[in-house]
N, CA, C, O and CB atoms as a CASP TS submission, in Angstrom:
PFRMAT TS
TARGET T0000
AUTHOR 0000-0000-0000
METHOD Language model
MODEL 1
PARENT N/A
ATOM      1  N   MET     1     -41.300  12.594   6.405  1.00  0.00           N
ATOM      2  CA  MET     1     -40.943  12.472   4.957  1.00  0.00           C
ATOM      3  C   MET     1     -40.154  11.120   4.828  1.00  0.00           C
ATOM      4  O   MET     1     -39.277  10.844   5.646  1.00  0.00           O
ATOM      5  CB  MET     1     -40.035  13.772   4.429  1.00  0.00           C
ATOM      6  N   GLU     2     -40.439  10.383   3.917  1.00  0.00           N
ATOM      7  CA  GLU     2     -39.702   9.132   3.627  1.00  0.00           C
ATOM      8  C   GLU     2     -39.212   9.138   2.189  1.00  0.00           C
ATOM      9  O   GLU     2     -39.901   9.554   1.257  1.00  0.00           O
ATOM     10  CB  GLU     2     -40.599   7.885   3.880  1.00  0.00           C
ATOM     11  N   ILE     3     -37.985   8.653   2.062  1.00  0.00           N
ATOM     12  CA  ILE     3     -37.288   8.580   0.731  1.00  0.00           C
ATOM     13  C   ILE     3     -37.159   7.103   0.471  1.00  0.00           C
ATOM     14  O   ILE     3     -36.666   6.364   1.323  1.00  0.00           O
ATOM     15  CB  ILE     3     -35.826   9.332   0.709  1.00  0.00           C
ATOM     16  N   ILE     4     -37.595   6.657  -0.694  1.00  0.00           N
ATOM     17  CA  ILE     4     -37.558   5.326  -1.100  1.00  0.00           C
ATOM     18  C   ILE     4     -36.552   5.225  -2.286  1.00  0.00           C
ATOM     19  O   ILE     4     -36.727   5.912  -3.292  1.00  0.00           O
ATOM     20  CB  ILE     4     -38.978   4.837  -1.469  1.00  0.00           C
ATOM     21  N   LEU     5     -35.500   4.373  -2.171  1.00  0.00           N
ATOM     22  CA  LEU     5     -34.483   4.267  -3.271  1.00  0.00           C
ATOM     23  C   LEU     5     -34.623   2.744  -3.724  1.00  0.00           C
ATOM     24  O   LEU     5     -34.811   1.859  -2.889  1.00  0.00           O
ATOM     25  CB  LEU     5     -32.881   4.672  -2.740  1.00  0.00           C
ATOM     26  N   LYS     6     -34.529   2.503  -4.990  1.00  0.00           N
ATOM     27  CA  LYS     6     -34.428   1.305  -5.524  1.00  0.00           C
ATOM     28  C   LYS     6     -32.985   0.760  -5.521  1.00  0.00           C
ATOM     29  O   LYS     6     -32.053   1.560  -5.424  1.00  0.00           O
ATOM     30  CB  LYS     6     -34.980   1.369  -6.804  1.00  0.00           C
ATOM     31  N   ASP     7     -32.759  -0.555  -5.621  1.00  0.00           N
ATOM     32  CA  ASP     7     -31.466  -1.229  -5.540  1.00  0.00           C
ATOM     33  C   ASP     7     -30.529  -0.654  -6.553  1.00  0.00           C
ATOM     34  O   ASP     7     -29.361  -0.449  -6.225  1.00  0.00           O
ATOM     35  CB  ASP     7     -31.608  -2.730  -5.747  1.00  0.00           C
ATOM     36  N   GLN     8     -30.963  -0.370  -7.800  1.00  0.00           N
ATOM     37  CA  GLN     8     -30.113   0.234  -8.726  1.00  0.00           C
ATOM     38  C   GLN     8     -29.735   1.652  -8.556  1.00  0.00           C
ATOM     39  O   GLN     8     -28.801   2.132  -9.199  1.00  0.00           O
ATOM     40  CB  GLN     8     -30.659   0.099  -9.915  1.00  0.00           C
ATOM     41  N   GLU     9     -30.473   2.378  -7.660  1.00  0.00           N
ATOM     42  CA  GLU     9     -30.212   3.762  -7.304  1.00  0.00           C
ATOM     43  C   GLU     9     -29.206   3.776  -6.163  1.00  0.00           C
ATOM     44  O   GLU     9     -28.371   4.677  -6.068  1.00  0.00           O
ATOM     45  CB  GLU     9     -31.526   4.506  -6.909  1.00  0.00           C
ATOM     46  N   ILE    10     -29.284   2.860  -5.374  1.00  0.00           N
ATOM     47  CA  ILE    10     -28.355   2.848  -4.264  1.00  0.00           C
ATOM     48  C   ILE    10     -26.914   2.658  -4.459  1.00  0.00           C
ATOM     49  O   ILE    10     -26.082   3.352  -3.874  1.00  0.00           O
ATOM     50  CB  ILE    10     -28.732   1.908  -3.434  1.00  0.00           C
ATOM     51  N   ARG    11     -26.580   1.605  -5.378  1.00  0.00           N
ATOM     52  CA  ARG    11     -25.204   1.423  -5.608  1.00  0.00           C
ATOM     53  C   ARG    11     -24.369   2.655  -6.131  1.00  0.00           C
ATOM     54  O   ARG    11     -23.278   2.867  -5.602  1.00  0.00           O
ATOM     55  CB  ARG    11     -25.095   0.348  -6.533  1.00  0.00           C
ATOM     56  N   PRO    12     -24.815   3.469  -7.125  1.00  0.00           N
ATOM     57  CA  PRO    12     -24.056   4.616  -7.459  1.00  0.00           C
ATOM     58  C   PRO    12     -23.912   5.615  -6.369  1.00  0.00           C
ATOM     59  O   PRO    12     -22.879   6.278  -6.271  1.00  0.00           O
ATOM     60  CB  PRO    12     -24.625   5.238  -8.583  1.00  0.00           C
ATOM     61  N   LEU    13     -24.939   5.753  -5.519  1.00  0.00           N
ATOM     62  CA  LEU    13     -24.704   6.604  -4.397  1.00  0.00           C
ATOM     63  C   LEU    13     -23.708   6.138  -3.411  1.00  0.00           C
ATOM     64  O   LEU    13     -22.920   6.935  -2.900  1.00  0.00           O
ATOM     65  CB  LEU    13     -25.902   6.822  -3.737  1.00  0.00           C
ATOM     66  N   LEU    14     -23.711   4.856  -3.117  1.00  0.00           N
ATOM     67  CA  LEU    14     -22.607   4.304  -2.297  1.00  0.00           C
ATOM     68  C   LEU    14     -21.316   4.489  -2.804  1.00  0.00           C
ATOM     69  O   LEU    14     -20.420   4.913  -2.075  1.00  0.00           O
ATOM     70  CB  LEU    14     -22.754   2.947  -2.092  1.00  0.00           C
ATOM     71  N   GLU    15     -21.109   4.180  -4.117  1.00  0.00           N
ATOM     72  CA  GLU    15     -19.874   4.374  -4.893  1.00  0.00           C
ATOM     73  C   GLU    15     -19.360   5.866  -4.695  1.00  0.00           C
ATOM     74  O   GLU    15     -18.185   6.128  -4.435  1.00  0.00           O
ATOM     75  CB  GLU    15     -20.146   4.052  -6.455  1.00  0.00           C
ATOM     76  N   GLU    16     -20.208   6.668  -4.824  1.00  0.00           N
ATOM     77  CA  GLU    16     -19.842   8.125  -4.818  1.00  0.00           C
ATOM     78  C   GLU    16     -19.386   8.446  -3.438  1.00  0.00           C
ATOM     79  O   GLU    16     -18.310   9.011  -3.241  1.00  0.00           O
ATOM     80  CB  GLU    16     -21.051   9.070  -5.241  1.00  0.00           C
ATOM     81  N   ILE    17     -20.198   8.089  -2.474  1.00  0.00           N
ATOM     82  CA  ILE    17     -19.835   8.312  -1.035  1.00  0.00           C
ATOM     83  C   ILE    17     -18.562   7.691  -0.696  1.00  0.00           C
ATOM     84  O   ILE    17     -17.757   8.315  -0.005  1.00  0.00           O
ATOM     85  CB  ILE    17     -20.883   7.779  -0.103  1.00  0.00           C
ATOM     86  N   LEU    18     -18.315   6.552  -1.107  1.00  0.00           N
ATOM     87  CA  LEU    18     -16.960   5.804  -0.824  1.00  0.00           C
ATOM     88  C   LEU    18     -15.859   6.590  -1.470  1.00  0.00           C
ATOM     89  O   LEU    18     -14.857   6.844  -0.803  1.00  0.00           O
ATOM     90  CB  LEU    18     -16.937   4.262  -1.414  1.00  0.00           C
ATOM     91  N   CYS    19     -15.956   6.981  -2.666  1.00  0.00           N
ATOM     92  CA  CYS    19     -14.869   7.686  -3.465  1.00  0.00           C
ATOM     93  C   CYS    19     -14.596   9.052  -2.760  1.00  0.00           C
ATOM     94  O   CYS    19     -13.446   9.454  -2.581  1.00  0.00           O
ATOM     95  CB  CYS    19     -15.326   7.921  -5.052  1.00  0.00           C
ATOM     96  N   LYS    20     -15.719   9.757  -2.360  1.00  0.00           N
ATOM     97  CA  LYS    20     -15.512  11.033  -1.586  1.00  0.00           C
ATOM     98  C   LYS    20     -14.781  10.740  -0.208  1.00  0.00           C
ATOM     99  O   LYS    20     -13.900  11.506   0.181  1.00  0.00           O
ATOM    100  CB  LYS    20     -16.947  11.752  -1.313  1.00  0.00           C
ATOM    101  N   LEU    21     -15.135   9.679   0.489  1.00  0.00           N
ATOM    102  CA  LEU    21     -14.519   9.330   1.737  1.00  0.00           C
ATOM    103  C   LEU    21     -13.033   8.945   1.542  1.00  0.00           C
ATOM    104  O   LEU    21     -12.166   9.290   2.345  1.00  0.00           O
ATOM    105  CB  LEU    21     -15.293   8.189   2.386  1.00  0.00           C
ATOM    106  N   LEU    22     -12.796   8.251   0.492  1.00  0.00           N
ATOM    107  CA  LEU    22     -11.298   7.872   0.164  1.00  0.00           C
ATOM    108  C   LEU    22     -10.527   9.074  -0.176  1.00  0.00           C
ATOM    109  O   LEU    22      -9.364   9.175   0.215  1.00  0.00           O
ATOM    110  CB  LEU    22     -11.168   6.858  -1.057  1.00  0.00           C
ATOM    111  N   LEU    23     -11.085   9.991  -0.874  1.00  0.00           N
ATOM    112  CA  LEU    23     -10.408  11.142  -1.304  1.00  0.00           C
ATOM    113  C   LEU    23     -10.182  12.243  -0.224  1.00  0.00           C
ATOM    114  O   LEU    23      -9.131  12.878  -0.135  1.00  0.00           O
ATOM    115  CB  LEU    23     -11.147  11.683  -2.416  1.00  0.00           C
ATOM    116  N   GLU    24     -11.232  12.407   0.566  1.00  0.00           N
ATOM    117  CA  GLU    24     -11.171  13.453   1.461  1.00  0.00           C
ATOM    118  C   GLU    24     -10.892  13.164   3.011  1.00  0.00           C
ATOM    119  O   GLU    24     -10.730  14.054   3.846  1.00  0.00           O
ATOM    120  CB  GLU    24     -12.383  14.114   1.311  1.00  0.00           C
ATOM    121  N   LYS    25     -10.862  11.841   3.263  1.00  0.00           N
ATOM    122  CA  LYS    25     -10.547  11.357   4.623  1.00  0.00           C
ATOM    123  C   LYS    25      -9.556  10.337   4.588  1.00  0.00           C
ATOM    124  O   LYS    25      -9.762   9.308   5.231  1.00  0.00           O
ATOM    125  CB  LYS    25     -11.722  10.842   5.322  1.00  0.00           C
ATOM    126  N   LYS    26      -8.486  10.477   3.916  1.00  0.00           N
ATOM    127  CA  LYS    26      -7.381   9.600   3.872  1.00  0.00           C
ATOM    128  C   LYS    26      -6.796   9.187   5.185  1.00  0.00           C
ATOM    129  O   LYS    26      -6.498   8.008   5.375  1.00  0.00           O
ATOM    130  CB  LYS    26      -6.388  10.186   3.103  1.00  0.00           C
ATOM    131  N   ASP    27      -6.615  10.126   6.121  1.00  0.00           N
ATOM    132  CA  ASP    27      -6.074   9.805   7.362  1.00  0.00           C
ATOM    133  C   ASP    27      -7.033   9.041   8.213  1.00  0.00           C
ATOM    134  O   ASP    27      -6.580   8.224   9.014  1.00  0.00           O
ATOM    135  CB  ASP    27      -5.643  10.999   8.028  1.00  0.00           C
ATOM    136  N   LEU    28      -8.263   9.226   8.113  1.00  0.00           N
ATOM    137  CA  LEU    28      -9.310   8.330   8.808  1.00  0.00           C
ATOM    138  C   LEU    28      -9.264   6.974   8.394  1.00  0.00           C
ATOM    139  O   LEU    28      -9.270   6.076   9.237  1.00  0.00           O
ATOM    140  CB  LEU    28     -10.695   8.789   8.576  1.00  0.00           C
ATOM    141  N   LEU    29      -9.214   6.718   7.076  1.00  0.00           N
ATOM    142  CA  LEU    29      -9.159   5.480   6.350  1.00  0.00           C
ATOM    143  C   LEU    29      -7.875   4.808   6.874  1.00  0.00           C
ATOM    144  O   LEU    29      -7.911   3.649   7.286  1.00  0.00           O
ATOM    145  CB  LEU    29      -9.161   5.700   4.751  1.00  0.00           C
ATOM    146  N   LYS    30      -6.817   5.486   6.859  1.00  0.00           N
ATOM    147  CA  LYS    30      -5.541   4.863   7.341  1.00  0.00           C
ATOM    148  C   LYS    30      -5.686   4.358   8.796  1.00  0.00           C
ATOM    149  O   LYS    30      -5.391   3.201   9.098  1.00  0.00           O
ATOM    150  CB  LYS    30      -4.352   5.905   7.256  1.00  0.00           C
ATOM    151  N   GLU    31      -6.119   5.201   9.627  1.00  0.00           N
ATOM    152  CA  GLU    31      -6.315   4.799  10.970  1.00  0.00           C
ATOM    153  C   GLU    31      -7.180   3.586  11.181  1.00  0.00           C
ATOM    154  O   GLU    31      -6.903   2.753  12.044  1.00  0.00           O
ATOM    155  CB  GLU    31      -6.859   5.878  11.681  1.00  0.00           C
ATOM    156  N   VAL    32      -8.207   3.489  10.406  1.00  0.00           N
ATOM    157  CA  VAL    32      -9.133   2.391  10.436  1.00  0.00           C
ATOM    158  C   VAL    32      -8.537   1.027  10.001  1.00  0.00           C
ATOM    159  O   VAL    32      -8.774  -0.046  10.556  1.00  0.00           O
ATOM    160  CB  VAL    32     -10.282   2.729   9.572  1.00  0.00           C
ATOM    161  N   ILE    33      -7.730   1.221   8.929  1.00  0.00           N
ATOM    162  CA  ILE    33      -7.058   0.069   8.330  1.00  0.00           C
ATOM    163  C   ILE    33      -5.966  -0.361   9.333  1.00  0.00           C
ATOM    164  O   ILE    33      -5.793  -1.561   9.549  1.00  0.00           O
ATOM    165  CB  ILE    33      -6.443   0.421   6.883  1.00  0.00           C
ATOM    166  N   THR    34      -5.259   0.534   9.922  1.00  0.00           N
ATOM    167  CA  THR    34      -4.198   0.226  10.922  1.00  0.00           C
ATOM    168  C   THR    34      -4.859  -0.453  12.110  1.00  0.00           C
ATOM    169  O   THR    34      -4.285  -1.431  12.588  1.00  0.00           O
ATOM    170  CB  THR    34      -3.420   1.539  11.386  1.00  0.00           C
ATOM    171  N   GLU    35      -5.917  -0.071  12.597  1.00  0.00           N
ATOM    172  CA  GLU    35      -6.569  -0.641  13.787  1.00  0.00           C
ATOM    173  C   GLU    35      -7.015  -2.065  13.376  1.00  0.00           C
ATOM    174  O   GLU    35      -6.807  -2.979  14.174  1.00  0.00           O
ATOM    175  CB  GLU    35      -7.822   0.270  14.291  1.00  0.00           C
ATOM    176  N   VAL    36      -7.611  -2.320  12.193  1.00  0.00           N
ATOM    177  CA  VAL    36      -7.992  -3.654  11.734  1.00  0.00           C
ATOM    178  C   VAL    36      -6.896  -4.586  11.749  1.00  0.00           C
ATOM    179  O   VAL    36      -6.987  -5.713  12.233  1.00  0.00           O
ATOM    180  CB  VAL    36      -8.539  -3.619  10.407  1.00  0.00           C
ATOM    181  N   ILE    37      -5.770  -4.070  11.170  1.00  0.00           N
ATOM    182  CA  ILE    37      -4.557  -4.975  11.011  1.00  0.00           C
ATOM    183  C   ILE    37      -3.887  -5.349  12.426  1.00  0.00           C
ATOM    184  O   ILE    37      -3.334  -6.422  12.671  1.00  0.00           O
ATOM    185  CB  ILE    37      -3.449  -4.224  10.067  1.00  0.00           C
ATOM    186  N   GLU    38      -4.035  -4.281  13.299  1.00  0.00           N
ATOM    187  CA  GLU    38      -3.496  -4.619  14.739  1.00  0.00           C
ATOM    188  C   GLU    38      -4.408  -5.575  15.447  1.00  0.00           C
ATOM    189  O   GLU    38      -3.963  -6.444  16.196  1.00  0.00           O
ATOM    190  CB  GLU    38      -3.359  -3.304  15.653  1.00  0.00           C
ATOM    191  N   ASP    39      -5.735  -5.406  15.199  1.00  0.00           N
ATOM    192  CA  ASP    39      -6.665  -6.400  15.837  1.00  0.00           C
ATOM    193  C   ASP    39      -6.553  -7.791  15.442  1.00  0.00           C
ATOM    194  O   ASP    39      -6.620  -8.739  16.224  1.00  0.00           O
ATOM    195  CB  ASP    39      -8.000  -6.040  15.595  1.00  0.00           C
ATOM    196  N   VAL    40      -6.368  -7.869  14.102  1.00  0.00           N
ATOM    197  CA  VAL    40      -6.147  -9.282  13.509  1.00  0.00           C
ATOM    198  C   VAL    40      -4.849  -9.868  13.989  1.00  0.00           C
ATOM    199  O   VAL    40      -4.767 -11.071  14.237  1.00  0.00           O
ATOM    200  CB  VAL    40      -6.124  -9.258  11.920  1.00  0.00           C
ATOM    201  N   ALA    41      -3.820  -9.034  14.128  1.00  0.00           N
ATOM    202  CA  ALA    41      -2.488  -9.627  14.610  1.00  0.00           C
ATOM    203  C   ALA    41      -2.679 -10.054  16.084  1.00  0.00           C
ATOM    204  O   ALA    41      -2.234 -11.132  16.478  1.00  0.00           O
ATOM    205  CB  ALA    41      -1.238  -8.534  14.485  1.00  0.00           C
ATOM    206  N   LEU    42      -3.354  -9.188  16.909  1.00  0.00           N
ATOM    207  CA  LEU    42      -3.488  -9.527  18.169  1.00  0.00           C
ATOM    208  C   LEU    42      -4.310 -10.853  18.448  1.00  0.00           C
ATOM    209  O   LEU    42      -3.982 -11.706  19.272  1.00  0.00           O
ATOM    210  CB  LEU    42      -4.038  -8.421  18.792  1.00  0.00           C
ATOM    211  N   SER    43      -5.351 -10.888  17.689  1.00  0.00           N
ATOM    212  CA  SER    43      -6.154 -12.153  17.784  1.00  0.00           C
ATOM    213  C   SER    43      -5.335 -13.495  17.401  1.00  0.00           C
ATOM    214  O   SER    43      -5.413 -14.560  18.014  1.00  0.00           O
ATOM    215  CB  SER    43      -7.409 -12.011  16.813  1.00  0.00           C
ATOM    216  N   ARG    44      -4.595 -13.253  16.355  1.00  0.00           N
ATOM    217  CA  ARG    44      -3.734 -14.451  15.987  1.00  0.00           C
ATOM    218  C   ARG    44      -2.722 -14.723  16.992  1.00  0.00           C
ATOM    219  O   ARG    44      -2.413 -15.893  17.216  1.00  0.00           O
ATOM    220  CB  ARG    44      -3.032 -14.264  14.665  1.00  0.00           C
ATOM    221  N   ALA    45      -2.182 -13.779  17.611  1.00  0.00           N
ATOM    222  CA  ALA    45      -1.239 -14.037  18.661  1.00  0.00           C
ATOM    223  C   ALA    45      -1.859 -14.638  19.888  1.00  0.00           C
ATOM    224  O   ALA    45      -1.223 -15.464  20.542  1.00  0.00           O
ATOM    225  CB  ALA    45      -0.552 -12.805  19.018  1.00  0.00           C
ATOM    226  N   ILE    46      -3.031 -14.276  20.222  1.00  0.00           N
ATOM    227  CA  ILE    46      -3.747 -14.800  21.424  1.00  0.00           C
ATOM    228  C   ILE    46      -4.075 -16.304  21.001  1.00  0.00           C
ATOM    229  O   ILE    46      -3.858 -17.196  21.821  1.00  0.00           O
ATOM    230  CB  ILE    46      -5.160 -13.877  21.808  1.00  0.00           C
ATOM    231  N   ALA    47      -4.591 -16.607  19.748  1.00  0.00           N
ATOM    232  CA  ALA    47      -4.947 -17.940  19.312  1.00  0.00           C
ATOM    233  C   ALA    47      -3.583 -18.862  19.334  1.00  0.00           C
ATOM    234  O   ALA    47      -3.606 -20.036  19.702  1.00  0.00           O
ATOM    235  CB  ALA    47      -5.637 -17.857  17.802  1.00  0.00           C
ATOM    236  N   GLU    48      -2.522 -18.257  18.942  1.00  0.00           N
ATOM    237  CA  GLU    48      -1.281 -18.936  18.830  1.00  0.00           C
ATOM    238  C   GLU    48      -0.855 -19.411  20.285  1.00  0.00           C
ATOM    239  O   GLU    48      -0.465 -20.550  20.544  1.00  0.00           O
ATOM    240  CB  GLU    48      -0.200 -17.986  18.155  1.00  0.00           C
ATOM    241  N   GLY    49      -0.992 -18.344  21.220  1.00  0.00           N
ATOM    242  CA  GLY    49      -0.546 -18.498  22.617  1.00  0.00           C
ATOM    243  C   GLY    49      -1.344 -19.490  23.271  1.00  0.00           C
ATOM    244  O   GLY    49      -0.821 -20.152  24.167  1.00  0.00           O
ATOM    245  N   ARG    50      -2.671 -19.708  22.914  1.00  0.00           N
ATOM    246  CA  ARG    50      -3.589 -20.740  23.504  1.00  0.00           C
ATOM    247  C   ARG    50      -3.114 -22.142  23.196  1.00  0.00           C
ATOM    248  O   ARG    50      -3.411 -23.080  23.936  1.00  0.00           O
ATOM    249  CB  ARG    50      -5.034 -20.566  22.970  1.00  0.00           C
ATOM    250  N   LYS    51      -2.315 -22.306  22.014  1.00  0.00           N
ATOM    251  CA  LYS    51      -1.980 -23.559  21.689  1.00  0.00           C
ATOM    252  C   LYS    51      -0.738 -24.086  22.503  1.00  0.00           C
ATOM    253  O   LYS    51      -0.539 -25.293  22.641  1.00  0.00           O
ATOM    254  CB  LYS    51      -1.767 -23.592  20.260  1.00  0.00           C
ATOM    255  N   ASN    52       0.037 -23.178  23.002  1.00  0.00           N
ATOM    256  CA  ASN    52       1.230 -23.706  23.799  1.00  0.00           C
ATOM    257  C   ASN    52       0.929 -23.928  25.175  1.00  0.00           C
ATOM    258  O   ASN    52      -0.169 -23.619  25.638  1.00  0.00           O
ATOM    259  CB  ASN    52       2.391 -22.790  23.755  1.00  0.00           C
ATOM    260  N   LYS    53       1.852 -24.453  25.871  1.00  0.00           N
ATOM    261  CA  LYS    53       1.782 -24.939  27.198  1.00  0.00           C
ATOM    262  C   LYS    53       1.910 -23.612  28.078  1.00  0.00           C
ATOM    263  O   LYS    53       2.730 -22.745  27.777  1.00  0.00           O
ATOM    264  CB  LYS    53       2.949 -26.067  27.495  1.00  0.00           C
ATOM    265  N   PHE    54       1.132 -23.503  29.089  1.00  0.00           N
ATOM    266  CA  PHE    54       1.151 -22.302  29.963  1.00  0.00           C
ATOM    267  C   PHE    54       2.424 -22.529  30.951  1.00  0.00           C
ATOM    268  O   PHE    54       2.800 -23.645  31.309  1.00  0.00           O
ATOM    269  CB  PHE    54      -0.334 -22.134  30.819  1.00  0.00           C
ATOM    270  N   VAL    55       2.985 -21.391  31.308  1.00  0.00           N
ATOM    271  CA  VAL    55       4.113 -21.520  32.276  1.00  0.00           C
ATOM    272  C   VAL    55       3.769 -20.613  33.467  1.00  0.00           C
ATOM    273  O   VAL    55       2.968 -19.688  33.331  1.00  0.00           O
ATOM    274  CB  VAL    55       5.540 -21.107  31.612  1.00  0.00           C
ATOM    275  N   THR    56       4.347 -20.867  34.578  1.00  0.00           N
ATOM    276  CA  THR    56       4.048 -20.048  35.776  1.00  0.00           C
ATOM    277  C   THR    56       4.909 -18.833  35.790  1.00  0.00           C
ATOM    278  O   THR    56       5.867 -18.793  35.018  1.00  0.00           O
ATOM    279  CB  THR    56       4.254 -20.844  37.073  1.00  0.00           C
ATOM    280  N   LYS    57       4.656 -17.814  36.612  1.00  0.00           N
ATOM    281  CA  LYS    57       5.418 -16.678  36.667  1.00  0.00           C
ATOM    282  C   LYS    57       6.884 -16.960  37.272  1.00  0.00           C
ATOM    283  O   LYS    57       7.841 -16.258  36.946  1.00  0.00           O
ATOM    284  CB  LYS    57       4.648 -15.658  37.467  1.00  0.00           C
ATOM    285  N   LYS    58       6.995 -18.010  38.155  1.00  0.00           N
ATOM    286  CA  LYS    58       8.179 -18.345  38.721  1.00  0.00           C
ATOM    287  C   LYS    58       9.071 -18.998  37.606  1.00  0.00           C
ATOM    288  O   LYS    58      10.288 -18.816  37.654  1.00  0.00           O
ATOM    289  CB  LYS    58       7.936 -19.245  39.922  1.00  0.00           C
ATOM    290  N   GLU    59       8.536 -19.721  36.642  1.00  0.00           N
ATOM    291  CA  GLU    59       9.346 -20.322  35.508  1.00  0.00           C
ATOM    292  C   GLU    59       9.873 -19.224  34.626  1.00  0.00           C
ATOM    293  O   GLU    59      11.013 -19.282  34.165  1.00  0.00           O
ATOM    294  CB  GLU    59       8.486 -21.325  34.637  1.00  0.00           C
ATOM    295  N   VAL    60       9.044 -18.209  34.383  1.00  0.00           N
ATOM    296  CA  VAL    60       9.532 -17.104  33.525  1.00  0.00           C
ATOM    297  C   VAL    60      10.650 -16.328  34.166  1.00  0.00           C
ATOM    298  O   VAL    60      11.667 -15.990  33.561  1.00  0.00           O
ATOM    299  CB  VAL    60       8.404 -16.155  33.191  1.00  0.00           C
ATOM    300  N   LEU    61      10.388 -16.058  35.466  1.00  0.00           N
ATOM    301  CA  LEU    61      11.557 -15.352  36.231  1.00  0.00           C
ATOM    302  C   LEU    61      12.777 -16.141  36.291  1.00  0.00           C
ATOM    303  O   LEU    61      13.869 -15.595  36.137  1.00  0.00           O
ATOM    304  CB  LEU    61      11.185 -15.027  37.672  1.00  0.00           C
ATOM    305  N   GLU    62      12.663 -17.416  36.508  1.00  0.00           N
ATOM    306  CA  GLU    62      13.822 -18.282  36.478  1.00  0.00           C
ATOM    307  C   GLU    62      14.576 -18.256  35.275  1.00  0.00           C
ATOM    308  O   GLU    62      15.806 -18.214  35.315  1.00  0.00           O
ATOM    309  CB  GLU    62      13.465 -19.589  36.713  1.00  0.00           C
ATOM    310  N   GLU    63      13.881 -18.279  34.105  1.00  0.00           N
ATOM    311  CA  GLU    63      14.425 -18.245  32.844  1.00  0.00           C
ATOM    312  C   GLU    63      15.156 -16.894  32.567  1.00  0.00           C
ATOM    313  O   GLU    63      16.285 -16.904  32.076  1.00  0.00           O
ATOM    314  CB  GLU    63      13.352 -18.506  31.863  1.00  0.00           C
ATOM    315  N   ILE    64      14.560 -15.810  32.859  1.00  0.00           N
ATOM    316  CA  ILE    64      15.197 -14.503  32.747  1.00  0.00           C
ATOM    317  C   ILE    64      16.455 -14.402  33.579  1.00  0.00           C
ATOM    318  O   ILE    64      17.476 -13.900  33.108  1.00  0.00           O
ATOM    319  CB  ILE    64      14.239 -13.423  33.155  1.00  0.00           C
ATOM    320  N   GLU    65      16.394 -14.865  34.787  1.00  0.00           N
ATOM    321  CA  GLU    65      17.562 -14.886  35.671  1.00  0.00           C
ATOM    322  C   GLU    65      18.749 -15.658  35.076  1.00  0.00           C
ATOM    323  O   GLU    65      19.914 -15.273  35.170  1.00  0.00           O
ATOM    324  CB  GLU    65      17.180 -15.498  37.006  1.00  0.00           C
ATOM    325  N   SER    66      18.326 -16.856  34.414  1.00  0.00           N
ATOM    326  CA  SER    66      19.461 -17.604  33.999  1.00  0.00           C
ATOM    327  C   SER    66      20.071 -17.031  32.785  1.00  0.00           C
ATOM    328  O   SER    66      21.243 -17.284  32.504  1.00  0.00           O
ATOM    329  CB  SER    66      19.109 -18.993  33.775  1.00  0.00           C
ATOM    330  N   LYS    67      19.273 -16.212  31.997  1.00  0.00           N
ATOM    331  CA  LYS    67      19.885 -15.459  30.885  1.00  0.00           C
ATOM    332  C   LYS    67      20.772 -14.359  31.263  1.00  0.00           C
ATOM    333  O   LYS    67      21.669 -13.991  30.504  1.00  0.00           O
ATOM    334  CB  LYS    67      18.875 -14.916  30.046  1.00  0.00           C
ATOM    335  N   LEU    68      20.561 -13.812  32.414  1.00  0.00           N
ATOM    336  CA  LEU    68      21.221 -12.677  32.899  1.00  0.00           C
ATOM    337  C   LEU    68      22.610 -13.119  33.532  1.00  0.00           C
ATOM    338  O   LEU    68      23.491 -12.275  33.698  1.00  0.00           O
ATOM    339  CB  LEU    68      20.300 -11.943  33.920  1.00  0.00           C
ATOM    340  N   LYS    69      22.793 -14.402  33.871  1.00  0.00           N
ATOM    341  CA  LYS    69      24.000 -14.868  34.507  1.00  0.00           C
ATOM    342  C   LYS    69      25.131 -15.113  33.548  1.00  0.00           C
ATOM    343  O   LYS    69      26.218 -15.512  33.965  1.00  0.00           O
ATOM    344  CB  LYS    69      23.724 -16.093  35.252  1.00  0.00           C
TER
END
């Protein structure tokens, strides 16, 4: 069995589905939005880190030791 929908029939159905999803699955939506924000922040941090000079592990440890003295 095949169901054929016209473009003007699809939009109201999608709107109804999204409204129900927003009302009934708030926690799921909140999780998805949180994940997206975290992914964007991580990708920006990675991109920013690639712009800077890389340092060795030894340099990092030396800097930490100097701060502890």
